[in-house]
Structure formats: C-alpha cells, structure tokens
Amino acid sequence: LKPFWLKLSSSALASPLAHLCFFIYSERVVHMGGNQSAEEAPKAAAPTPQDSIAKLDTQIANLETKIEKSNNDARMWMAQASTNPSAKARAMQCLKMKKQCEQQRDQLMSTQFNLEHMDFQQAQADVTATAVAAMAAGRDQMKAQQQTLNVEGVEKITDDLQDLQAEMQGIQTALAGSTLAAAAGDDAELEAEFAKMQEEASLEKLMSGGSALPASSTAAPVALPATAAPVAPAPMAA
C-alpha cells in the first residue's frame, strides 16, 4: 500500500495540510523504528553470586597489597624522621591511607560473607527443591503402581502360588516313590544275578578239582541239637 500523499495530485501536495501530514507520518515512522531497535537490543545478563564473590576476592587482594605497601612506606618515612622534616607528614599520610584501605577491606569482606551466605542458602534451596521434586515423582509413581494392584488381586496371587507349590510337592513325592520302587526292584535282580554267578563259579571250581564254594554267603546257620535238661533225683522212701 502506498502512502496517501502519493495518491494526491501535485497541487494537493503543495498545500500546507499535505506538508503537515507528511511531517507527522515521518515522525511516527522514525519513532517506531527507534523503539523497535531499542527492544531488539540484547539485555545484559545479571551477575551471579559466584561472579560477585570472585570480583570481591580480587578487590580484597588489591587492598591487602595497598595496606602492606602503606605500612612499609610509613616505616620508611618514620626512619627518616630525624633527618627529613617532611618525613613525619608523609608517614602520617601513609598511615591514613592504610587505615582507609583497612576499612574498605573490612566492608568488602562483610559483603563477601553475605554473598557467600546467600549462595549457600541458594544451593540449599536447590537441593531442597530437588528432593521435593524427587519425593513428588516417587509419590506419583507409587500411586500409579497402587492403581494396578489391589488386595483381592494379591490374595489370588498368593493362593495360586500355594496351589502351585502343593502341586509341585505332590509331583516330587510321586517321582521319589517311583524311583525308590525301581531301586528296590533293581536290588532284587542284582541279588539273583550275584547268586547265579556264585553257583557258576562253584561249578567251575568243582570241575577243576577244587572245593566247592557255598551257594550263597548268606546261608542259614546249622541248628545244633539241644542238650537234655538234668533229671532231679527221686526222693528216698522212709
């Protein structure tokens, strides 16, 4: 869109009203452009407590250097007081400078202490906020898990586990019983085979002229005849 004065005729542009409108429009455009450039200017970042503490450390170190220099200069002028008339005045100026630097150093150290305390409190607040956020997240997670569980479901799970354990115990008992029965049958077969092998070994030894071995090492012992009980003497007649 073209400005309205470009649509006017040359005679209209020559009028004072057209000049006034052109001036107002130009001023508005310039004002708007200035505001836009000011808004687009980047804002400087606010200094952090750590930055301020570091600057204070540097300033305190400089003051400590000035205090030491003023003290040394005062001692030097005091040593020349007997020979130099202006030495005392210079020494007093050095002592005054030393005192001023000490006062500034004490003020900066107090400010530094306050900043360090503030930084410590901020760190504690961050830790507390993190702990609270973690507790809230844990609470939400527990609520979400609790919604998926209930007492009836847990009881059903425990009942199913007990049934499964009883069933597994029955299966293990059945397996153990069949294994014992099979082991007992195997022992009987092995005893019969061992007796047969003993008989074959006895026959082979008998045929070769040796003494025969007993058929079984577990033969029943031979019963010995029972001894007669002593007879009591008959009583004599009177």
JSON list of C-alpha atoms in Angstrom, two decimals:
[
{"chain": "A", "resi": 1, "resn": "LEU", "atom": "CA", "xyz": [0.00, 0.00, 0.00]},
{"chain": "A", "resi": 2, "resn": "LYS", "atom": "CA", "xyz": [1.30, 3.43, -0.96]},
{"chain": "A", "resi": 3, "resn": "PRO", "atom": "CA", "xyz": [1.19, 6.36, 1.46]},
{"chain": "A", "resi": 4, "resn": "PHE", "atom": "CA", "xyz": [-1.84, 8.55, 0.91]},
{"chain": "A", "resi": 5, "resn": "TRP", "atom": "CA", "xyz": [0.17, 11.61, -0.27]},
{"chain": "A", "resi": 6, "resn": "LEU", "atom": "CA", "xyz": [1.50, 9.66, -3.26]},
{"chain": "A", "resi": 7, "resn": "LYS", "atom": "CA", "xyz": [-2.08, 9.33, -4.46]},
{"chain": "A", "resi": 8, "resn": "LEU", "atom": "CA", "xyz": [-2.63, 13.08, -4.28]},
{"chain": "A", "resi": 9, "resn": "SER", "atom": "CA", "xyz": [-2.12, 15.46, -7.15]},
{"chain": "A", "resi": 10, "resn": "SER", "atom": "CA", "xyz": [0.74, 17.90, -7.37]},
{"chain": "A", "resi": 11, "resn": "SER", "atom": "CA", "xyz": [-1.50, 20.79, -6.36]},
{"chain": "A", "resi": 12, "resn": "ALA", "atom": "CA", "xyz": [-2.69, 18.93, -3.25]},
{"chain": "A", "resi": 13, "resn": "LEU", "atom": "CA", "xyz": [0.88, 18.13, -2.26]},
{"chain": "A", "resi": 14, "resn": "ALA", "atom": "CA", "xyz": [1.74, 21.78, -2.39]},
{"chain": "A", "resi": 15, "resn": "SER", "atom": "CA", "xyz": [-0.86, 22.61, 0.28]},
{"chain": "A", "resi": 16, "resn": "PRO", "atom": "CA", "xyz": [0.20, 23.18, 3.93]},
{"chain": "A", "resi": 17, "resn": "LEU", "atom": "CA", "xyz": [-2.09, 20.37, 5.10]},
{"chain": "A", "resi": 18, "resn": "ALA", "atom": "CA", "xyz": [-0.23, 17.85, 2.97]},
{"chain": "A", "resi": 19, "resn": "HIS", "atom": "CA", "xyz": [3.11, 19.04, 4.35]},
{"chain": "A", "resi": 20, "resn": "LEU", "atom": "CA", "xyz": [1.79, 18.69, 7.90]},
{"chain": "A", "resi": 21, "resn": "CYS", "atom": "CA", "xyz": [0.52, 15.14, 7.28]},
{"chain": "A", "resi": 22, "resn": "PHE", "atom": "CA", "xyz": [3.83, 14.16, 5.72]},
{"chain": "A", "resi": 23, "resn": "PHE", "atom": "CA", "xyz": [5.74, 15.51, 8.73]},
{"chain": "A", "resi": 24, "resn": "ILE", "atom": "CA", "xyz": [3.52, 13.64, 11.24]},
{"chain": "A", "resi": 25, "resn": "TYR", "atom": "CA", "xyz": [3.82, 10.39, 9.32]},
{"chain": "A", "resi": 26, "resn": "SER", "atom": "CA", "xyz": [7.61, 10.70, 9.08]},
{"chain": "A", "resi": 27, "resn": "GLU", "atom": "CA", "xyz": [7.95, 11.37, 12.80]},
{"chain": "A", "resi": 28, "resn": "ARG", "atom": "CA", "xyz": [5.79, 8.32, 13.63]},
{"chain": "A", "resi": 29, "resn": "VAL", "atom": "CA", "xyz": [7.85, 6.05, 11.39]},
{"chain": "A", "resi": 30, "resn": "VAL", "atom": "CA", "xyz": [11.11, 7.26, 12.93]},
{"chain": "A", "resi": 31, "resn": "HIS", "atom": "CA", "xyz": [9.71, 6.83, 16.46]},
{"chain": "A", "resi": 32, "resn": "MET", "atom": "CA", "xyz": [8.51, 3.31, 15.75]},
{"chain": "A", "resi": 33, "resn": "GLY", "atom": "CA", "xyz": [11.86, 2.34, 14.25]},
{"chain": "A", "resi": 34, "resn": "GLY", "atom": "CA", "xyz": [13.71, 3.70, 17.27]},
{"chain": "A", "resi": 35, "resn": "ASN", "atom": "CA", "xyz": [11.53, 1.73, 19.68]},
{"chain": "A", "resi": 36, "resn": "GLN", "atom": "CA", "xyz": [12.00, -1.44, 17.67]},
{"chain": "A", "resi": 37, "resn": "SER", "atom": "CA", "xyz": [15.78, -1.10, 17.68]},
{"chain": "A", "resi": 38, "resn": "ALA", "atom": "CA", "xyz": [15.75, -0.46, 21.43]},
{"chain": "A", "resi": 39, "resn": "GLU", "atom": "CA", "xyz": [13.60, -3.54, 22.07]},
{"chain": "A", "resi": 40, "resn": "GLU", "atom": "CA", "xyz": [15.84, -5.71, 19.91]},
{"chain": "A", "resi": 41, "resn": "ALA", "atom": "CA", "xyz": [18.96, -4.73, 21.87]},
{"chain": "A", "resi": 42, "resn": "PRO", "atom": "CA", "xyz": [20.12, -7.72, 23.97]},
{"chain": "A", "resi": 43, "resn": "LYS", "atom": "CA", "xyz": [19.88, -7.31, 27.71]},
{"chain": "A", "resi": 44, "resn": "ALA", "atom": "CA", "xyz": [22.98, -7.84, 29.78]},
{"chain": "A", "resi": 45, "resn": "ALA", "atom": "CA", "xyz": [22.89, -10.95, 31.94]},
{"chain": "A", "resi": 46, "resn": "ALA", "atom": "CA", "xyz": [22.59, -10.36, 35.66]},
{"chain": "A", "resi": 47, "resn": "PRO", "atom": "CA", "xyz": [25.77, -11.20, 37.60]},
{"chain": "A", "resi": 48, "resn": "THR", "atom": "CA", "xyz": [25.68, -14.36, 39.65]},
{"chain": "A", "resi": 49, "resn": "PRO", "atom": "CA", "xyz": [26.77, -14.56, 43.30]},
{"chain": "A", "resi": 50, "resn": "GLN", "atom": "CA", "xyz": [29.84, -16.51, 42.22]},
{"chain": "A", "resi": 51, "resn": "ASP", "atom": "CA", "xyz": [30.88, -13.71, 39.85]},
{"chain": "A", "resi": 52, "resn": "SER", "atom": "CA", "xyz": [30.43, -11.12, 42.55]},
{"chain": "A", "resi": 53, "resn": "ILE", "atom": "CA", "xyz": [32.41, -13.18, 45.07]},
{"chain": "A", "resi": 54, "resn": "ALA", "atom": "CA", "xyz": [35.27, -13.56, 42.57]},
{"chain": "A", "resi": 55, "resn": "LYS", "atom": "CA", "xyz": [35.38, -9.79, 41.95]},
{"chain": "A", "resi": 56, "resn": "LEU", "atom": "CA", "xyz": [35.36, -9.13, 45.67]},
{"chain": "A", "resi": 57, "resn": "ASP", "atom": "CA", "xyz": [38.26, -11.54, 46.13]},
{"chain": "A", "resi": 58, "resn": "THR", "atom": "CA", "xyz": [40.27, -9.60, 43.56]},
{"chain": "A", "resi": 59, "resn": "GLN", "atom": "CA", "xyz": [39.41, -6.26, 45.18]},
{"chain": "A", "resi": 60, "resn": "ILE", "atom": "CA", "xyz": [40.28, -7.52, 48.68]},
{"chain": "A", "resi": 61, "resn": "ALA", "atom": "CA", "xyz": [43.61, -8.83, 47.42]},
{"chain": "A", "resi": 62, "resn": "ASN", "atom": "CA", "xyz": [44.37, -5.41, 45.89]},
{"chain": "A", "resi": 63, "resn": "LEU", "atom": "CA", "xyz": [43.51, -3.69, 49.17]},
{"chain": "A", "resi": 64, "resn": "GLU", "atom": "CA", "xyz": [45.75, -6.11, 51.08]},
{"chain": "A", "resi": 65, "resn": "THR", "atom": "CA", "xyz": [48.60, -5.15, 48.73]},
{"chain": "A", "resi": 66, "resn": "LYS", "atom": "CA", "xyz": [47.93, -1.43, 49.28]},
{"chain": "A", "resi": 67, "resn": "ILE", "atom": "CA", "xyz": [47.79, -1.92, 53.06]},
{"chain": "A", "resi": 68, "resn": "GLU", "atom": "CA", "xyz": [51.14, -3.70, 53.06]},
{"chain": "A", "resi": 69, "resn": "LYS", "atom": "CA", "xyz": [52.68, -1.02, 50.84]},
{"chain": "A", "resi": 70, "resn": "SER", "atom": "CA", "xyz": [51.35, 1.81, 53.01]},
{"chain": "A", "resi": 71, "resn": "ASN", "atom": "CA", "xyz": [52.69, 0.12, 56.12]},
{"chain": "A", "resi": 72, "resn": "ASN", "atom": "CA", "xyz": [56.15, -0.31, 54.57]},
{"chain": "A", "resi": 73, "resn": "ASP", "atom": "CA", "xyz": [56.17, 3.30, 53.34]},
{"chain": "A", "resi": 74, "resn": "ALA", "atom": "CA", "xyz": [55.17, 4.58, 56.78]},
{"chain": "A", "resi": 75, "resn": "ARG", "atom": "CA", "xyz": [58.02, 2.65, 58.38]},
{"chain": "A", "resi": 76, "resn": "MET", "atom": "CA", "xyz": [60.44, 4.02, 55.80]},
{"chain": "A", "resi": 77, "resn": "TRP", "atom": "CA", "xyz": [59.40, 7.65, 56.43]},
{"chain": "A", "resi": 78, "resn": "MET", "atom": "CA", "xyz": [59.43, 7.15, 60.19]},
{"chain": "A", "resi": 79, "resn": "ALA", "atom": "CA", "xyz": [63.06, 6.00, 59.92]},
{"chain": "A", "resi": 80, "resn": "GLN", "atom": "CA", "xyz": [63.89, 9.29, 58.13]},
{"chain": "A", "resi": 81, "resn": "ALA", "atom": "CA", "xyz": [62.05, 11.50, 60.62]},
{"chain": "A", "resi": 82, "resn": "SER", "atom": "CA", "xyz": [65.28, 12.61, 62.33]},
{"chain": "A", "resi": 83, "resn": "THR", "atom": "CA", "xyz": [66.86, 13.85, 59.11]},
{"chain": "A", "resi": 84, "resn": "ASN", "atom": "CA", "xyz": [63.88, 14.78, 56.90]},
{"chain": "A", "resi": 85, "resn": "PRO", "atom": "CA", "xyz": [61.42, 17.39, 58.20]},
{"chain": "A", "resi": 86, "resn": "SER", "atom": "CA", "xyz": [58.59, 16.20, 55.90]},
{"chain": "A", "resi": 87, "resn": "ALA", "atom": "CA", "xyz": [59.08, 12.52, 56.76]},
{"chain": "A", "resi": 88, "resn": "LYS", "atom": "CA", "xyz": [56.62, 12.63, 59.63]},
{"chain": "A", "resi": 89, "resn": "ALA", "atom": "CA", "xyz": [53.87, 14.15, 57.48]},
{"chain": "A", "resi": 90, "resn": "ARG", "atom": "CA", "xyz": [54.46, 11.57, 54.77]},
{"chain": "A", "resi": 91, "resn": "ALA", "atom": "CA", "xyz": [54.40, 8.78, 57.33]},
{"chain": "A", "resi": 92, "resn": "MET", "atom": "CA", "xyz": [51.06, 10.08, 58.69]},
{"chain": "A", "resi": 93, "resn": "GLN", "atom": "CA", "xyz": [49.63, 10.13, 55.17]},
{"chain": "A", "resi": 94, "resn": "CYS", "atom": "CA", "xyz": [50.74, 6.54, 54.65]},
{"chain": "A", "resi": 95, "resn": "LEU", "atom": "CA", "xyz": [49.12, 5.52, 57.93]},
{"chain": "A", "resi": 96, "resn": "LYS", "atom": "CA", "xyz": [45.91, 7.33, 56.96]},
{"chain": "A", "resi": 97, "resn": "MET", "atom": "CA", "xyz": [45.90, 5.51, 53.60]},
{"chain": "A", "resi": 98, "resn": "LYS", "atom": "CA", "xyz": [46.48, 2.23, 55.41]},
{"chain": "A", "resi": 99, "resn": "LYS", "atom": "CA", "xyz": [43.52, 2.86, 57.71]},
{"chain": "A", "resi": 100, "resn": "GLN", "atom": "CA", "xyz": [41.21, 3.75, 54.83]},
{"chain": "A", "resi": 101, "resn": "CYS", "atom": "CA", "xyz": [42.23, 0.61, 52.93]},
{"chain": "A", "resi": 102, "resn": "GLU", "atom": "CA", "xyz": [41.65, -1.49, 56.03]},
{"chain": "A", "resi": 103, "resn": "GLN", "atom": "CA", "xyz": [38.15, -0.05, 56.43]},
{"chain": "A", "resi": 104, "resn": "GLN", "atom": "CA", "xyz": [37.33, -0.73, 52.79]},
{"chain": "A", "resi": 105, "resn": "ARG", "atom": "CA", "xyz": [38.76, -4.24, 53.11]},
{"chain": "A", "resi": 106, "resn": "ASP", "atom": "CA", "xyz": [36.59, -4.95, 56.16]},
{"chain": "A", "resi": 107, "resn": "GLN", "atom": "CA", "xyz": [33.49, -3.69, 54.37]},
{"chain": "A", "resi": 108, "resn": "LEU", "atom": "CA", "xyz": [34.21, -5.80, 51.31]},
{"chain": "A", "resi": 109, "resn": "MET", "atom": "CA", "xyz": [34.85, -8.85, 53.47]},
{"chain": "A", "resi": 110, "resn": "SER", "atom": "CA", "xyz": [31.48, -8.33, 55.17]},
{"chain": "A", "resi": 111, "resn": "THR", "atom": "CA", "xyz": [29.81, -8.02, 51.77]},
{"chain": "A", "resi": 112, "resn": "GLN", "atom": "CA", "xyz": [31.60, -11.13, 50.57]},
{"chain": "A", "resi": 113, "resn": "PHE", "atom": "CA", "xyz": [30.43, -13.02, 53.64]},
{"chain": "A", "resi": 114, "resn": "ASN", "atom": "CA", "xyz": [26.83, -12.01, 52.94]},
{"chain": "A", "resi": 115, "resn": "LEU", "atom": "CA", "xyz": [27.13, -13.10, 49.31]},
{"chain": "A", "resi": 116, "resn": "GLU", "atom": "CA", "xyz": [28.65, -16.42, 50.29]},
{"chain": "A", "resi": 117, "resn": "HIS", "atom": "CA", "xyz": [25.86, -16.97, 52.81]},
{"chain": "A", "resi": 118, "resn": "MET", "atom": "CA", "xyz": [23.30, -16.11, 50.14]},
{"chain": "A", "resi": 119, "resn": "ASP", "atom": "CA", "xyz": [24.97, -18.51, 47.69]},
{"chain": "A", "resi": 120, "resn": "PHE", "atom": "CA", "xyz": [24.95, -21.23, 50.33]},
{"chain": "A", "resi": 121, "resn": "GLN", "atom": "CA", "xyz": [21.27, -20.63, 51.03]},
{"chain": "A", "resi": 122, "resn": "GLN", "atom": "CA", "xyz": [20.54, -20.75, 47.30]},
{"chain": "A", "resi": 123, "resn": "ALA", "atom": "CA", "xyz": [22.38, -24.06, 47.00]},
{"chain": "A", "resi": 124, "resn": "GLN", "atom": "CA", "xyz": [20.42, -25.43, 49.95]},
{"chain": "A", "resi": 125, "resn": "ALA", "atom": "CA", "xyz": [17.19, -24.25, 48.35]},
{"chain": "A", "resi": 126, "resn": "ASP", "atom": "CA", "xyz": [18.13, -26.00, 45.10]},
{"chain": "A", "resi": 127, "resn": "VAL", "atom": "CA", "xyz": [18.87, -29.23, 46.97]},
{"chain": "A", "resi": 128, "resn": "THR", "atom": "CA", "xyz": [15.57, -28.97, 48.86]},
{"chain": "A", "resi": 129, "resn": "ALA", "atom": "CA", "xyz": [13.66, -28.31, 45.64]},
{"chain": "A", "resi": 130, "resn": "THR", "atom": "CA", "xyz": [15.32, -31.32, 44.01]},
{"chain": "A", "resi": 131, "resn": "ALA", "atom": "CA", "xyz": [14.46, -33.52, 46.98]},
{"chain": "A", "resi": 132, "resn": "VAL", "atom": "CA", "xyz": [10.85, -32.34, 46.99]},
{"chain": "A", "resi": 133, "resn": "ALA", "atom": "CA", "xyz": [10.56, -32.96, 43.24]},
{"chain": "A", "resi": 134, "resn": "ALA", "atom": "CA", "xyz": [12.00, -36.47, 43.68]},
{"chain": "A", "resi": 135, "resn": "MET", "atom": "CA", "xyz": [9.56, -37.19, 46.51]},
{"chain": "A", "resi": 136, "resn": "ALA", "atom": "CA", "xyz": [6.65, -35.96, 44.41]},
{"chain": "A", "resi": 137, "resn": "ALA", "atom": "CA", "xyz": [7.75, -38.12, 41.49]},
{"chain": "A", "resi": 138, "resn": "GLY", "atom": "CA", "xyz": [8.05, -41.14, 43.80]},
{"chain": "A", "resi": 139, "resn": "ARG", "atom": "CA", "xyz": [4.61, -40.47, 45.24]},
{"chain": "A", "resi": 140, "resn": "ASP", "atom": "CA", "xyz": [3.07, -40.27, 41.76]},
{"chain": "A", "resi": 141, "resn": "GLN", "atom": "CA", "xyz": [4.83, -43.47, 40.73]},
{"chain": "A", "resi": 142, "resn": "MET", "atom": "CA", "xyz": [3.59, -45.27, 43.85]},
{"chain": "A", "resi": 143, "resn": "LYS", "atom": "CA", "xyz": [0.05, -44.08, 43.18]},
{"chain": "A", "resi": 144, "resn": "ALA", "atom": "CA", "xyz": [0.24, -45.31, 39.60]},
{"chain": "A", "resi": 145, "resn": "GLN", "atom": "CA", "xyz": [1.50, -48.70, 40.76]},
{"chain": "A", "resi": 146, "resn": "GLN", "atom": "CA", "xyz": [-1.11, -48.90, 43.51]},
{"chain": "A", "resi": 147, "resn": "GLN", "atom": "CA", "xyz": [-3.87, -48.38, 40.98]},
{"chain": "A", "resi": 148, "resn": "THR", "atom": "CA", "xyz": [-2.78, -51.55, 39.17]},
{"chain": "A", "resi": 149, "resn": "LEU", "atom": "CA", "xyz": [-2.83, -53.61, 42.40]},
{"chain": "A", "resi": 150, "resn": "ASN", "atom": "CA", "xyz": [-5.48, -54.39, 45.00]},
{"chain": "A", "resi": 151, "resn": "VAL", "atom": "CA", "xyz": [-5.93, -56.69, 48.00]},
{"chain": "A", "resi": 152, "resn": "GLU", "atom": "CA", "xyz": [-8.09, -59.20, 46.14]},
{"chain": "A", "resi": 153, "resn": "GLY", "atom": "CA", "xyz": [-5.55, -59.50, 43.34]},
{"chain": "A", "resi": 154, "resn": "VAL", "atom": "CA", "xyz": [-2.69, -60.06, 45.79]},
{"chain": "A", "resi": 155, "resn": "GLU", "atom": "CA", "xyz": [-4.69, -62.69, 47.70]},
{"chain": "A", "resi": 156, "resn": "LYS", "atom": "CA", "xyz": [-5.47, -64.51, 44.46]},
{"chain": "A", "resi": 157, "resn": "ILE", "atom": "CA", "xyz": [-1.80, -64.48, 43.51]},
{"chain": "A", "resi": 158, "resn": "THR", "atom": "CA", "xyz": [-0.78, -65.92, 46.90]},
{"chain": "A", "resi": 159, "resn": "ASP", "atom": "CA", "xyz": [-3.48, -68.63, 46.65]},
{"chain": "A", "resi": 160, "resn": "ASP", "atom": "CA", "xyz": [-2.29, -69.56, 43.16]},
{"chain": "A", "resi": 161, "resn": "LEU", "atom": "CA", "xyz": [1.30, -69.76, 44.42]},
{"chain": "A", "resi": 162, "resn": "GLN", "atom": "CA", "xyz": [0.27, -72.04, 47.30]},
{"chain": "A", "resi": 163, "resn": "ASP", "atom": "CA", "xyz": [-1.63, -74.31, 44.90]},
{"chain": "A", "resi": 164, "resn": "LEU", "atom": "CA", "xyz": [1.36, -74.45, 42.58]},
{"chain": "A", "resi": 165, "resn": "GLN", "atom": "CA", "xyz": [3.69, -75.27, 45.47]},
{"chain": "A", "resi": 166, "resn": "ALA", "atom": "CA", "xyz": [1.37, -78.07, 46.67]},
{"chain": "A", "resi": 167, "resn": "GLU", "atom": "CA", "xyz": [1.15, -79.47, 43.16]},
{"chain": "A", "resi": 168, "resn": "MET", "atom": "CA", "xyz": [4.91, -79.38, 42.70]},
{"chain": "A", "resi": 169, "resn": "GLN", "atom": "CA", "xyz": [5.39, -81.11, 46.07]},
{"chain": "A", "resi": 170, "resn": "GLY", "atom": "CA", "xyz": [2.99, -83.87, 45.01]},
{"chain": "A", "resi": 171, "resn": "ILE", "atom": "CA", "xyz": [4.85, -84.31, 41.74]},
{"chain": "A", "resi": 172, "resn": "GLN", "atom": "CA", "xyz": [8.19, -84.53, 43.55]},
{"chain": "A", "resi": 173, "resn": "THR", "atom": "CA", "xyz": [6.76, -87.06, 46.02]},
{"chain": "A", "resi": 174, "resn": "ALA", "atom": "CA", "xyz": [5.44, -89.20, 43.17]},
{"chain": "A", "resi": 175, "resn": "LEU", "atom": "CA", "xyz": [8.78, -89.06, 41.38]},
{"chain": "A", "resi": 176, "resn": "ALA", "atom": "CA", "xyz": [10.63, -90.02, 44.56]},
{"chain": "A", "resi": 177, "resn": "GLY", "atom": "CA", "xyz": [8.28, -93.00, 45.18]},
{"chain": "A", "resi": 178, "resn": "SER", "atom": "CA", "xyz": [8.70, -94.40, 41.68]},
{"chain": "A", "resi": 179, "resn": "THR", "atom": "CA", "xyz": [12.46, -94.01, 41.98]},
{"chain": "A", "resi": 180, "resn": "LEU", "atom": "CA", "xyz": [12.52, -95.95, 45.28]},
{"chain": "A", "resi": 181, "resn": "ALA", "atom": "CA", "xyz": [10.38, -98.73, 43.82]},
{"chain": "A", "resi": 182, "resn": "ALA", "atom": "CA", "xyz": [12.63, -99.00, 40.82]},
{"chain": "A", "resi": 183, "resn": "ALA", "atom": "CA", "xyz": [15.70, -99.11, 43.08]},
{"chain": "A", "resi": 184, "resn": "ALA", "atom": "CA", "xyz": [14.16, -101.92, 45.18]},
{"chain": "A", "resi": 185, "resn": "GLY", "atom": "CA", "xyz": [13.42, -103.96, 42.04]},
{"chain": "A", "resi": 186, "resn": "ASP", "atom": "CA", "xyz": [16.95, -103.45, 40.78]},
{"chain": "A", "resi": 187, "resn": "ASP", "atom": "CA", "xyz": [18.37, -104.66, 44.12]},
{"chain": "A", "resi": 188, "resn": "ALA", "atom": "CA", "xyz": [16.38, -107.95, 43.89]},
{"chain": "A", "resi": 189, "resn": "GLU", "atom": "CA", "xyz": [17.55, -108.57, 40.33]},
{"chain": "A", "resi": 190, "resn": "LEU", "atom": "CA", "xyz": [21.14, -107.85, 41.31]},
{"chain": "A", "resi": 191, "resn": "GLU", "atom": "CA", "xyz": [20.94, -110.30, 44.25]},
{"chain": "A", "resi": 192, "resn": "ALA", "atom": "CA", "xyz": [19.62, -113.05, 41.94]},
{"chain": "A", "resi": 193, "resn": "GLU", "atom": "CA", "xyz": [22.33, -112.39, 39.37]},
{"chain": "A", "resi": 194, "resn": "PHE", "atom": "CA", "xyz": [25.02, -112.40, 42.09]},
{"chain": "A", "resi": 195, "resn": "ALA", "atom": "CA", "xyz": [23.77, -115.78, 43.41]},
{"chain": "A", "resi": 196, "resn": "LYS", "atom": "CA", "xyz": [23.80, -117.22, 39.87]},
{"chain": "A", "resi": 197, "resn": "MET", "atom": "CA", "xyz": [27.36, -116.02, 39.38]},
{"chain": "A", "resi": 198, "resn": "GLN", "atom": "CA", "xyz": [28.36, -117.68, 42.67]},
{"chain": "A", "resi": 199, "resn": "GLU", "atom": "CA", "xyz": [26.85, -121.00, 41.56]},
{"chain": "A", "resi": 200, "resn": "GLU", "atom": "CA", "xyz": [28.66, -120.85, 38.23]},
{"chain": "A", "resi": 201, "resn": "ALA", "atom": "CA", "xyz": [31.93, -120.10, 39.98]},
{"chain": "A", "resi": 202, "resn": "SER", "atom": "CA", "xyz": [31.39, -123.06, 42.38]},
{"chain": "A", "resi": 203, "resn": "LEU", "atom": "CA", "xyz": [30.71, -125.46, 39.48]},
{"chain": "A", "resi": 204, "resn": "GLU", "atom": "CA", "xyz": [33.78, -124.28, 37.62]},
{"chain": "A", "resi": 205, "resn": "LYS", "atom": "CA", "xyz": [35.97, -124.77, 40.69]},
{"chain": "A", "resi": 206, "resn": "LEU", "atom": "CA", "xyz": [34.41, -128.22, 41.39]},
{"chain": "A", "resi": 207, "resn": "MET", "atom": "CA", "xyz": [35.08, -129.35, 37.85]},
{"chain": "A", "resi": 208, "resn": "SER", "atom": "CA", "xyz": [38.67, -128.20, 38.14]},
{"chain": "A", "resi": 209, "resn": "GLY", "atom": "CA", "xyz": [39.16, -130.29, 41.33]},
{"chain": "A", "resi": 210, "resn": "GLY", "atom": "CA", "xyz": [38.84, -127.62, 43.99]},
{"chain": "A", "resi": 211, "resn": "SER", "atom": "CA", "xyz": [36.48, -127.42, 46.89]},
{"chain": "A", "resi": 212, "resn": "ALA", "atom": "CA", "xyz": [33.06, -126.12, 46.14]},
{"chain": "A", "resi": 213, "resn": "LEU", "atom": "CA", "xyz": [32.06, -122.71, 47.38]},
{"chain": "A", "resi": 214, "resn": "PRO", "atom": "CA", "xyz": [28.79, -122.35, 49.24]},
{"chain": "A", "resi": 215, "resn": "ALA", "atom": "CA", "xyz": [25.88, -121.39, 47.05]},
{"chain": "A", "resi": 216, "resn": "SER", "atom": "CA", "xyz": [25.29, -118.22, 48.98]},
{"chain": "A", "resi": 217, "resn": "SER", "atom": "CA", "xyz": [27.28, -116.34, 51.51]},
{"chain": "A", "resi": 218, "resn": "THR", "atom": "CA", "xyz": [24.10, -115.73, 53.40]},
{"chain": "A", "resi": 219, "resn": "ALA", "atom": "CA", "xyz": [23.24, -119.42, 54.08]},
{"chain": "A", "resi": 220, "resn": "ALA", "atom": "CA", "xyz": [21.25, -120.17, 57.18]},
{"chain": "A", "resi": 221, "resn": "PRO", "atom": "CA", "xyz": [23.32, -121.45, 60.15]},
{"chain": "A", "resi": 222, "resn": "VAL", "atom": "CA", "xyz": [23.08, -125.17, 61.04]},
{"chain": "A", "resi": 223, "resn": "ALA", "atom": "CA", "xyz": [20.93, -125.79, 64.11]},
{"chain": "A", "resi": 224, "resn": "LEU", "atom": "CA", "xyz": [22.76, -127.58, 66.98]},
{"chain": "A", "resi": 225, "resn": "PRO", "atom": "CA", "xyz": [20.98, -130.39, 68.96]},
{"chain": "A", "resi": 226, "resn": "ALA", "atom": "CA", "xyz": [19.52, -129.21, 72.19]},
{"chain": "A", "resi": 227, "resn": "THR", "atom": "CA", "xyz": [21.12, -130.61, 75.36]},
{"chain": "A", "resi": 228, "resn": "ALA", "atom": "CA", "xyz": [18.90, -132.63, 77.67]},
{"chain": "A", "resi": 229, "resn": "ALA", "atom": "CA", "xyz": [17.89, -130.97, 80.86]},
{"chain": "A", "resi": 230, "resn": "PRO", "atom": "CA", "xyz": [19.27, -132.65, 84.11]},
{"chain": "A", "resi": 231, "resn": "VAL", "atom": "CA", "xyz": [16.82, -135.01, 85.85]},
{"chain": "A", "resi": 232, "resn": "ALA", "atom": "CA", "xyz": [16.20, -134.38, 89.52]},
{"chain": "A", "resi": 233, "resn": "PRO", "atom": "CA", "xyz": [16.85, -137.49, 91.86]},
{"chain": "A", "resi": 234, "resn": "ALA", "atom": "CA", "xyz": [13.83, -139.32, 93.16]},
{"chain": "A", "resi": 235, "resn": "PRO", "atom": "CA", "xyz": [13.07, -138.95, 96.86]},
{"chain": "A", "resi": 236, "resn": "MET", "atom": "CA", "xyz": [14.14, -141.80, 99.14]},
{"chain": "A", "resi": 237, "resn": "ALA", "atom": "CA", "xyz": [11.50, -143.92, 100.98]},
{"chain": "A", "resi": 238, "resn": "ALA", "atom": "CA", "xyz": [11.31, -143.52, 104.69]}
]
